[in-house]
């Protein structure tokens, strides 16, 4: 999955067949990252895109030496990578500043760790603070600063160690839109103006436009387990215009990649297909709530039943992170189809969008029982048992074999949302049991006992 | 119009802003210098006393002039025990947090140790320490310190451990990626992150320490000069004036500690809060401001603290470089741990065998006696809890629902609660025996005295936590009287009530050791119970019985905690929590 063009420059970091498993408390091992080859070359901004929970942060941690791959190796200038020899720094989504240290002390701390004398430390820290536009804030504490200012401190702390590769894990996600835009531009300015000694920047993001705005190279990950679905260069000059045809085309292209059924795009690349594990996957339901699905279908119906993906994102003011699961869910349920970046409502979807509340429930129930494996399983088990109820543990056990612990929580949470809406079952939070519900539309048997 | 006015003010303001800081700065310095002198004198005095010969029957003077000295001794014991606890808590918590193998048994052990009534060890520890330093006052003094230590260290250790465990992942990763060394991690991440929890737990621990200290100072043959024995002597002689003065001194010492230690520490620890934005009301402390203004302190920081810190920075930066190059040091450390583990296991094994040998040597009647004692004390403890809940629930809810009442009642209750129950035991005991009730009934009064506050404070907090809109909804729907209690108030305060009862139950078992058996004016008063058995066995120097009763007591308390209180707590957590 390396660059098709053999690059002239020697990569700084070279990851070879890195793979990551996590041990679950119940003894299962979950593969989070399938074997991946990846190089970080100098002179580039590389962005790593992918849906949330797909393993972007895990991969970043492996590339920085924070975490060891379960198999495969990571080389730093040809030597095995350790957290001591890596010339890297990380900017975190949560800033990860130390609230009890002043801005200056926060920036000085990495230098202290390297044993830089006090005067020199002070000078270098002040210079960097000046570069990122924080002069005058040296003695402030992080909690006195706005989010954007805090992230500037994060930048300053990273740059002060003069890293060869600057890693960023969703650095702009915790900021509001305008602040993020502003900070992105300043980062570009520093980078293009060669005002930092950094050779290469590696940014993890789930924001497609952000990737197209910044990147010289885009890597798109697919999930469960993570594998590289696409890896291509962007040759647009900076500053990039969001409205330019090429920009829109690229955004569309990435949307398309991210919504393709998994194997379709991987096929042309022989190497990728060979690497991808071929075992049958358990169906993963996208984390969308029923309300979101209904809203999307209504909007589609309004706009004549068909719309470009990225137009939808614009109209709804949502980024891919939030929109994609809703679209995937609609497709899974048979309410919509996706083709070449177009979302098209189906006949079922139209019926749903136009129905009243009670009919919607019935339609959703049919769709869910037709298409969603976990809900089918729950339904059949509940009907089979004499007391028509079962502990949630049962489904945790099923899911545990296929997903990591967080993901099991999310899968269960979403299945609960759908299943309760569709009145397939009720969930009793106190006893943690699922109980067969009496769905709407079916008359109650006349002999049914009075419920307490 | 405005301009001349401002100009006229300016020079004056400038003078003010220069002058006071100069003159005030010398005042703090003078005071602190004198404090240093006083401290030195104190150390010499204490050393002379502690290293001197042991006084089996210490004469407790009831003169007014002796009071400050006694208060000083009590305070010193508290301070020593606290420092010891803090060090131990840091080490224990650190190891448990970073050694998964050690963690597996260190944390359950903490849980058990925390629930064992410490006072049941009082006799054993005192006897052992006196034997360890024969003929020296030092032995019993250390015994008292050790006992207070066992009473206060566990929650501090757990707090530190829990803080270390909950340091945010990205903060740790930042430390790793920026190559923080061990020292820097400790100083810049671990200690700061744990400070808030440690401060609150320290306050709780020290409050509890007074309770144990008073019991130690009054303990039979080993009593120590201090506030506890002063009050005991006063009660023995029926000296109302001394009793009064003693209690006033006690309250004064506690208030002073609050003002001069806890408040400054809380104000200082504010900066360690993990909040994203600055909170609006920040605790302040005059004393802290005073210290911050002192030039001596500033000079000390500049001349001593900062250079020392710089030295440490370089030392550890070099160390971690060296370690990065040679990764061989790990093997030795590993072996060291294995040896420590083996020695600990050996010691535990030996102790267990000894205990089994002693226990098998006891007669059937001894065991029956222990069973009866346990049952009696168990009944008494739980009766106390019920009685305590009965009066504190209505009163606590009334206070919690009525802000005006709360403003008056809360400080009063806090002062009342700050007087350790053991300090007033001799007095209460005296009254009870004069009334002729006997200790069977009297011990319940004592238990109540020692434990009701926990329940009261928690009920008040619970009542205050019931959201106003819920209260209003209840009144809109006409829910009144018993209905209102059943549907709104009791479910609302339940989690708080359970927390209070758990703490109270732990306290009550402790109190029972000293409440069921008393020497007063040369007589021994006692009632049926495990506490009385333990004390009597000590007096009779029957060590086997002492050991067996202590173990049985600990076992019963730990079991009750597991079977009853922990379940109730879970229930309260999961079902009755009012989520906001
Ligand atoms: N320490 C861990 N133990 C177990 N599972 C983990 C751990 N860290 C991450 N995971 C799981 O690995 C998957 C990928 O996580 P992550 O790399 O954080 O995703 P992303 O950054 O793309 O959102 C998630 O399902 C997450 O639950
Ligand atoms: Mg992530």
Coordinates of N, CA and C in Angstrom, one line a residue, chain B residues 232-408:
Chain B
X232 N -9.7 13.5 81.1 CA -10.0 12.3 81.9 C -9.8 12.6 83.4
X233 N -8.6 13.3 83.7 CA -8.3 13.6 85.1 C -9.3 14.5 85.6
X234 N -9.7 15.5 84.8 CA -10.7 16.5 85.3 C -12.0 15.8 85.6
X235 N -12.5 14.8 84.8 CA -13.7 14.1 85.0 C -13.6 13.2 86.2
X236 N -12.4 12.6 86.4 CA -12.2 11.7 87.5 C -12.4 12.5 88.8
X237 N -12.0 13.7 88.8 CA -12.0 14.5 90.0 C -13.3 15.4 90.1
X238 N -14.2 15.2 89.1 CA -15.4 16.0 89.1 C -15.2 17.5 89.0
X239 N -14.1 17.9 88.4 CA -13.7 19.3 88.3 C -14.3 19.9 87.1
X240 N -15.5 20.6 87.3 CA -16.2 21.1 86.2 C -15.5 22.2 85.5
X241 N -14.7 23.0 86.2 CA -14.0 24.1 85.6 C -13.0 23.6 84.6
X242 N -12.2 22.6 85.1 CA -11.2 22.0 84.2 C -11.8 21.3 83.0
X243 N -12.9 20.6 83.2 CA -13.6 20.0 82.1 C -13.9 21.1 81.0
X244 N -14.5 22.1 81.5 CA -14.9 23.2 80.6 C -13.7 23.8 79.9
X245 N -12.6 24.1 80.6 CA -11.4 24.6 80.0 C -10.8 23.7 79.0
X246 N -10.8 22.4 79.3 CA -10.3 21.4 78.4 C -11.0 21.4 77.1
X247 N -12.3 21.4 77.2 CA -13.1 21.3 76.0 C -12.9 22.6 75.2
X248 N -12.9 23.7 75.8 CA -12.7 24.9 75.1 C -11.3 24.9 74.4
X249 N -10.3 24.4 75.1 CA -9.0 24.3 74.4 C -9.0 23.4 73.2
X250 N -9.7 22.3 73.4 CA -9.9 21.3 72.3 C -10.5 22.0 71.1
X251 N -11.6 22.7 71.3 CA -12.3 23.3 70.2 C -11.4 24.4 69.6
X252 N -10.7 25.1 70.4 CA -9.8 26.2 70.0 C -8.7 25.6 69.1
X253 N -8.1 24.5 69.5 CA -7.0 23.9 68.7 C -7.5 23.5 67.4
X254 N -8.7 22.9 67.4 CA -9.3 22.4 66.1 C -9.6 23.6 65.2
X255 N -10.1 24.7 65.7 CA -10.4 25.9 64.9 C -9.1 26.4 64.4
X256 N -8.1 26.5 65.2 CA -6.8 27.1 64.8 C -6.2 26.2 63.6
X257 N -6.3 24.9 63.8 CA -5.7 24.1 62.7 C -6.5 24.4 61.4
X258 N -7.8 24.5 61.5 CA -8.6 24.8 60.4 C -8.1 26.1 59.7
X259 N -7.9 27.1 60.5 CA -7.5 28.4 60.0 C -6.1 28.5 59.5
X260 N -5.2 27.8 60.2 CA -3.8 28.0 59.9 C -3.2 26.9 59.0
X261 N -4.0 25.8 58.9 CA -3.5 24.7 58.0 C -4.4 24.5 56.9
X262 N -5.6 24.1 57.2 CA -6.5 23.6 56.1 C -6.9 24.6 55.1
X263 N -7.3 25.8 55.7 CA -7.8 26.8 54.8 C -6.7 27.3 53.8
X264 N -5.5 27.6 54.3 CA -4.4 27.9 53.3 C -4.2 26.8 52.3
X265 N -4.2 25.6 52.8 CA -3.9 24.5 51.9 C -5.0 24.4 50.8
X266 N -6.2 24.5 51.3 CA -7.3 24.4 50.3 C -7.2 25.6 49.3
X267 N -6.9 26.8 49.8 CA -6.8 27.9 48.8 C -5.7 27.7 47.9
X268 N -4.6 27.1 48.4 CA -3.4 26.9 47.5 C -3.7 25.8 46.5
X269 N -4.5 24.7 47.0 CA -4.7 23.6 46.1 C -5.7 23.9 45.0
X270 N -6.3 25.1 45.0 CA -7.3 25.5 44.0 C -6.7 25.3 42.6
X271 N -5.4 25.6 42.5 CA -4.8 25.6 41.1 C -4.6 24.2 40.6
X272 N -4.9 23.2 41.4 CA -4.7 21.8 40.9 C -6.0 21.3 40.4
X273 N -7.1 22.1 40.4 CA -8.4 21.6 39.9 C -8.3 21.4 38.4
X274 N -8.9 20.3 37.9 CA -8.8 19.9 36.5 C -10.0 20.6 35.7
X275 N -10.3 21.8 36.1 CA -11.4 22.5 35.4 C -11.0 23.1 34.1
X276 N -11.8 23.2 33.2 CA -11.5 23.8 31.9 C -11.6 25.4 31.9
X277 N -12.5 25.9 32.7 CA -12.6 27.3 32.9 C -12.5 27.7 34.3
X278 N -12.1 28.9 34.6 CA -12.0 29.3 35.9 C -13.3 29.4 36.7
X279 N -13.4 28.9 37.9 CA -14.6 29.0 38.6 C -14.8 30.3 39.2
X280 N -16.0 30.7 39.5 CA -16.3 32.1 39.9 C -15.9 32.3 41.4
X281 N -16.3 31.3 42.3 CA -16.0 31.6 43.7 C -14.8 30.7 44.1
X282 N -13.7 31.3 44.4 CA -12.5 30.6 44.7 C -12.2 30.8 46.2
X283 N -11.9 29.7 46.9 CA -11.6 29.8 48.3 C -10.4 30.6 48.6
X284 N -10.4 31.5 49.6 CA -9.2 32.3 49.9 C -8.8 32.1 51.3
X285 N -7.6 32.5 51.6 CA -7.1 32.3 53.0 C -6.2 33.5 53.3
X286 N -6.5 34.2 54.4 CA -5.6 35.3 54.8 C -4.2 34.8 55.1
X287 N -4.1 33.6 55.7 CA -2.8 33.1 56.1 C -1.9 32.9 54.8
X288 N -2.6 32.3 53.8 CA -1.9 32.1 52.6 C -1.4 33.4 51.9
X289 N -2.3 34.4 51.9 CA -1.9 35.7 51.4 C -0.7 36.2 52.1
X290 N -0.7 36.1 53.4 CA 0.3 36.5 54.3 C 1.7 35.9 54.0
X291 N 1.6 34.5 53.8 CA 2.8 33.8 53.4 C 3.4 34.3 52.1
X292 N 2.4 34.5 51.2 CA 2.8 34.9 49.8 C 3.5 36.2 49.8
X293 N 3.1 37.1 50.8 CA 3.7 38.4 50.8 C 5.0 38.4 51.5
X294 N 5.3 37.4 52.3 CA 6.5 37.4 53.1 C 7.7 37.4 52.2
X295 N 8.6 38.4 52.5 CA 9.9 38.4 51.7 C 10.8 37.3 52.0
X296 N 10.7 36.8 53.3 CA 11.6 35.7 53.7 C 11.2 34.5 52.9
X297 N 9.9 34.2 52.7 CA 9.5 33.0 52.0 C 9.9 33.2 50.5
X298 N 9.7 34.4 50.0 CA 10.1 34.6 48.6 C 11.6 34.4 48.4
X299 N 12.4 34.9 49.3 CA 13.8 34.7 49.2 C 14.2 33.3 49.3
X300 N 13.6 32.6 50.2 CA 13.8 31.1 50.4 C 13.6 30.4 49.1
X301 N 12.4 30.8 48.5 CA 12.1 30.1 47.2 C 13.1 30.4 46.2
X302 N 13.6 31.6 46.1 CA 14.5 32.0 45.1 C 15.9 31.4 45.3
X303 N 16.3 31.5 46.6 CA 17.7 31.0 46.8 C 17.9 29.6 47.0
X304 N 16.8 28.9 47.6 CA 17.0 27.5 48.0 C 16.2 26.6 47.1
X305 N 14.9 26.9 47.0 CA 14.0 26.0 46.3 C 14.3 25.9 44.8
X306 N 14.5 27.1 44.2 CA 14.7 27.1 42.7 C 16.0 26.4 42.3
X307 N 17.1 26.8 42.9 CA 18.4 26.1 42.5 C 18.3 24.6 42.8
X308 N 17.7 24.2 43.9 CA 17.6 22.8 44.2 C 16.8 22.1 43.1
X309 N 15.7 22.7 42.7 CA 14.9 22.2 41.7 C 15.6 22.0 40.4
X310 N 16.4 23.1 40.0 CA 17.2 23.1 38.8 C 18.2 21.9 38.8
X311 N 18.8 21.7 40.0 CA 19.8 20.6 40.2 C 19.1 19.2 39.9
X312 N 17.9 19.1 40.5 CA 17.1 17.9 40.3 C 16.8 17.6 38.8
X313 N 16.4 18.7 38.2 CA 16.0 18.6 36.8 C 17.2 18.0 36.0
X314 N 18.4 18.6 36.2 CA 19.5 18.1 35.4 C 19.9 16.7 35.8
X315 N 19.9 16.4 37.1 CA 20.2 15.1 37.6 C 19.4 14.0 36.9
X316 N 18.0 14.3 37.0 CA 17.2 13.2 36.4 C 17.2 13.2 34.9
X317 N 17.4 14.3 34.3 CA 17.5 14.3 32.8 C 18.7 13.4 32.4
X318 N 19.8 13.6 33.1 CA 21.0 12.7 32.8 C 20.7 11.3 33.1
X319 N 20.0 11.0 34.3 CA 19.7 9.7 34.6 C 18.9 9.0 33.5
X320 N 17.9 9.7 33.0 CA 17.0 9.0 32.1 C 17.8 8.8 30.7
X321 N 18.7 9.6 30.4 CA 19.6 9.4 29.3 C 20.4 8.1 29.4
X322 N 21.0 8.0 30.6 CA 21.8 6.8 30.9 C 20.9 5.6 30.8
X323 N 19.7 5.7 31.4 CA 18.9 4.5 31.5 C 18.4 4.1 30.1
X324 N 18.2 5.1 29.2 CA 17.8 4.8 27.8 C 18.9 4.0 27.2
X325 N 20.2 4.3 27.5 CA 21.3 3.6 26.9 C 21.4 2.1 27.4
X326 N 21.4 2.0 28.7 CA 21.5 0.6 29.2 C 20.2 0.2 29.9
X327 N 19.6 -0.7 29.3 CA 18.3 -1.2 29.8 C 18.5 -2.4 30.7
X328 N 19.7 -2.5 31.3 CA 20.0 -3.7 32.1 C 19.5 -3.6 33.5
X329 N 19.3 -2.4 34.0 CA 19.0 -2.2 35.4 C 17.7 -2.9 35.9
X330 N 16.8 -3.2 34.9 CA 15.5 -3.7 35.2 C 15.6 -5.1 36.0
X331 N 16.6 -5.8 35.6 CA 16.7 -7.2 36.1 C 16.9 -7.1 37.6
X332 N 17.8 -6.3 38.1 CA 18.1 -6.1 39.5 C 16.9 -5.7 40.3
X333 N 16.1 -4.8 39.7 CA 14.9 -4.3 40.4 C 13.9 -5.4 40.5
X334 N 13.8 -6.2 39.4 CA 12.9 -7.3 39.5 C 13.2 -8.3 40.6
X335 N 14.5 -8.6 40.7 CA 15.0 -9.5 41.8 C 14.7 -8.9 43.1
X336 N 14.9 -7.6 43.3 CA 14.7 -7.0 44.5 C 13.2 -7.2 44.9
X337 N 12.3 -7.0 43.9 CA 10.9 -7.1 44.2 C 10.6 -8.5 44.6
X338 N 11.2 -9.5 43.9 CA 10.9 -10.9 44.3 C 11.3 -11.2 45.7
X339 N 12.5 -10.6 46.1 CA 13.0 -10.9 47.5 C 12.0 -10.3 48.5
X340 N 11.6 -9.0 48.2 CA 10.7 -8.3 49.1 C 9.4 -9.2 49.2
X341 N 8.9 -9.6 48.1 CA 7.7 -10.4 48.0 C 7.8 -11.7 48.8
X342 N 8.9 -12.3 48.7 CA 9.2 -13.6 49.4 C 9.2 -13.4 50.9
X343 N 9.9 -12.3 51.3 CA 10.0 -12.1 52.7 C 8.7 -11.8 53.3
X344 N 7.9 -10.9 52.6 CA 6.6 -10.6 53.0 C 5.7 -11.8 53.2
X345 N 5.8 -12.7 52.2 CA 5.0 -13.9 52.2 C 5.4 -14.8 53.4
X346 N 6.7 -14.9 53.6 CA 7.2 -15.7 54.7 C 6.7 -15.2 56.0
X347 N 6.8 -13.8 56.2 CA 6.3 -13.2 57.4 C 4.8 -13.5 57.7
X348 N 4.1 -13.3 56.6 CA 2.6 -13.6 56.7 C 2.3 -15.0 57.1
X349 N 3.0 -15.9 56.4 CA 2.9 -17.3 56.7 C 3.1 -17.6 58.1
X350 N 4.2 -17.1 58.6 CA 4.6 -17.4 60.0 C 3.6 -16.9 61.0
X351 N 3.1 -15.6 60.7 CA 2.1 -15.0 61.6 C 0.8 -15.9 61.6
X352 N 0.4 -16.3 60.4 CA -0.8 -17.1 60.3 C -0.7 -18.4 61.2
X353 N 0.5 -19.1 61.0 CA 0.7 -20.3 61.8 C 0.6 -20.0 63.3
X354 N 1.3 -18.9 63.7 CA 1.2 -18.6 65.1 C -0.2 -18.3 65.6
X355 N -0.9 -17.6 64.8 CA -2.3 -17.2 65.2 C -3.1 -18.5 65.4
X356 N -3.0 -19.4 64.4 CA -3.7 -20.7 64.4 C -3.4 -21.5 65.7
X357 N -2.1 -21.5 66.0 CA -1.7 -22.2 67.2 C -2.3 -21.6 68.5
X358 N -2.3 -20.3 68.5 CA -2.9 -19.6 69.7 C -4.4 -19.9 69.8
X359 N -5.0 -19.8 68.6 CA -6.5 -19.9 68.6 C -6.9 -21.4 69.0
X360 N -6.1 -22.4 68.6 CA -6.5 -23.7 68.9 C -6.3 -24.0 70.4
X361 N -5.5 -23.2 71.0 CA -5.2 -23.3 72.4 C -6.3 -22.8 73.3
X362 N -7.3 -22.1 72.7 CA -8.4 -21.5 73.6 C -9.4 -22.5 73.9
X363 N -10.1 -22.3 75.1 CA -11.1 -23.3 75.5 C -12.5 -22.9 74.8
X364 N -13.4 -23.9 74.9 CA -14.7 -23.7 74.3 C -15.4 -22.6 75.0
X365 N -15.2 -22.4 76.3 CA -16.0 -21.3 76.9 C -15.5 -20.0 76.5
X366 N -14.2 -19.9 76.1 CA -13.6 -18.6 75.6 C -14.4 -18.3 74.3
X367 N -14.5 -19.3 73.5 CA -15.2 -19.0 72.2 C -16.6 -18.6 72.4
X368 N -17.3 -19.3 73.3 CA -18.7 -18.9 73.6 C -18.8 -17.5 74.0
X369 N -17.8 -17.2 74.9 CA -17.8 -15.8 75.4 C -17.6 -14.8 74.3
X370 N -16.7 -15.1 73.4 CA -16.5 -14.2 72.3 C -17.8 -14.1 71.4
X371 N -18.4 -15.2 71.2 CA -19.7 -15.2 70.4 C -20.7 -14.3 71.0
X372 N -20.9 -14.5 72.4 CA -21.9 -13.7 73.1 C -21.5 -12.2 73.0
X373 N -20.3 -11.9 73.2 CA -19.8 -10.5 73.2 C -20.0 -9.9 71.8
X374 N -19.7 -10.6 70.8 CA -19.9 -10.1 69.4 C -21.3 -9.8 69.2
X375 N -22.2 -10.7 69.6 CA -23.6 -10.6 69.3 C -24.1 -9.3 70.0
X376 N -23.7 -9.2 71.3 CA -24.2 -8.0 72.1 C -23.7 -6.7 71.4
X377 N -22.5 -6.7 71.1 CA -22.0 -5.4 70.5 C -22.6 -5.2 69.1
X378 N -22.8 -6.2 68.4 CA -23.5 -6.1 67.0 C -24.8 -5.5 67.2
X379 N -25.6 -6.0 68.2 CA -26.9 -5.5 68.4 C -26.8 -4.0 68.8
X380 N -25.9 -3.7 69.7 CA -25.7 -2.3 70.2 C -25.4 -1.4 69.1
X381 N -24.5 -1.8 68.2 CA -24.1 -0.9 67.1 C -25.2 -0.6 66.2
X382 N -26.0 -1.7 65.9 CA -27.1 -1.5 64.9 C -28.3 -0.7 65.6
X383 N -28.5 -1.0 66.9 CA -29.5 -0.2 67.6 C -29.1 1.3 67.5
X384 N -27.8 1.6 67.7 CA -27.3 2.9 67.7 C -27.6 3.6 66.3
X385 N -27.3 2.8 65.3 CA -27.6 3.3 63.9 C -29.0 3.7 63.7
X386 N -29.9 2.8 64.2 CA -31.3 3.0 64.0 C -31.7 4.3 64.8
X387 N -31.3 4.3 66.1 CA -31.6 5.5 66.9 C -31.1 6.8 66.2
X388 N -29.8 6.7 65.8 CA -29.2 7.9 65.1 C -30.0 8.3 63.9
X389 N -30.4 7.4 63.1 CA -31.2 7.7 61.9 C -32.5 8.3 62.2
X390 N -33.1 7.7 63.3 CA -34.5 8.2 63.7 C -34.5 9.7 64.0
X391 N -33.4 10.2 64.7 CA -33.5 11.6 65.1 C -32.9 12.4 64.0
X392 N -31.9 11.9 63.3 CA -31.2 12.8 62.4 C -32.0 13.0 61.0
X393 N -32.8 12.0 60.7 CA -33.5 12.2 59.4 C -34.4 13.4 59.5
X394 N -35.4 13.4 60.4 CA -36.3 14.6 60.4 C -35.5 15.9 60.6
X395 N -34.5 15.9 61.5 CA -33.8 17.1 61.8 C -33.0 17.5 60.6
X396 N -32.3 16.6 60.0 CA -31.4 16.9 58.9 C -32.2 17.4 57.7
X397 N -33.4 16.8 57.5 CA -34.2 17.2 56.3 C -34.8 18.6 56.6
X398 N -35.2 18.9 57.9 CA -35.6 20.2 58.2 C -34.5 21.2 57.9
X399 N -33.3 20.9 58.3 CA -32.2 21.9 58.1 C -31.9 22.0 56.6
X400 N -31.9 20.9 55.9 CA -31.6 20.9 54.5 C -32.6 21.7 53.7
X401 N -33.9 21.6 54.1 CA -34.9 22.2 53.3 C -35.1 23.7 53.6
X402 N -34.5 24.1 54.7 CA -34.7 25.5 55.1 C -33.3 26.2 55.2
X403 N -33.0 27.0 54.2 CA -31.7 27.6 54.1 C -31.4 28.5 55.3
X404 N -32.4 29.2 55.9 CA -32.2 30.1 57.0 C -31.7 29.3 58.2
X405 N -32.4 28.2 58.5 CA -32.1 27.3 59.6 C -30.7 26.7 59.3
X406 N -30.4 26.3 58.1 CA -29.1 25.7 57.8 C -28.0 26.7 58.1
X407 N -28.2 28.0 57.8 CA -27.1 28.9 58.1 C -26.8 28.9 59.6
X408 N -27.8 28.8 60.4 CA -27.5 28.8 61.9 C -27.0 27.5 62.4

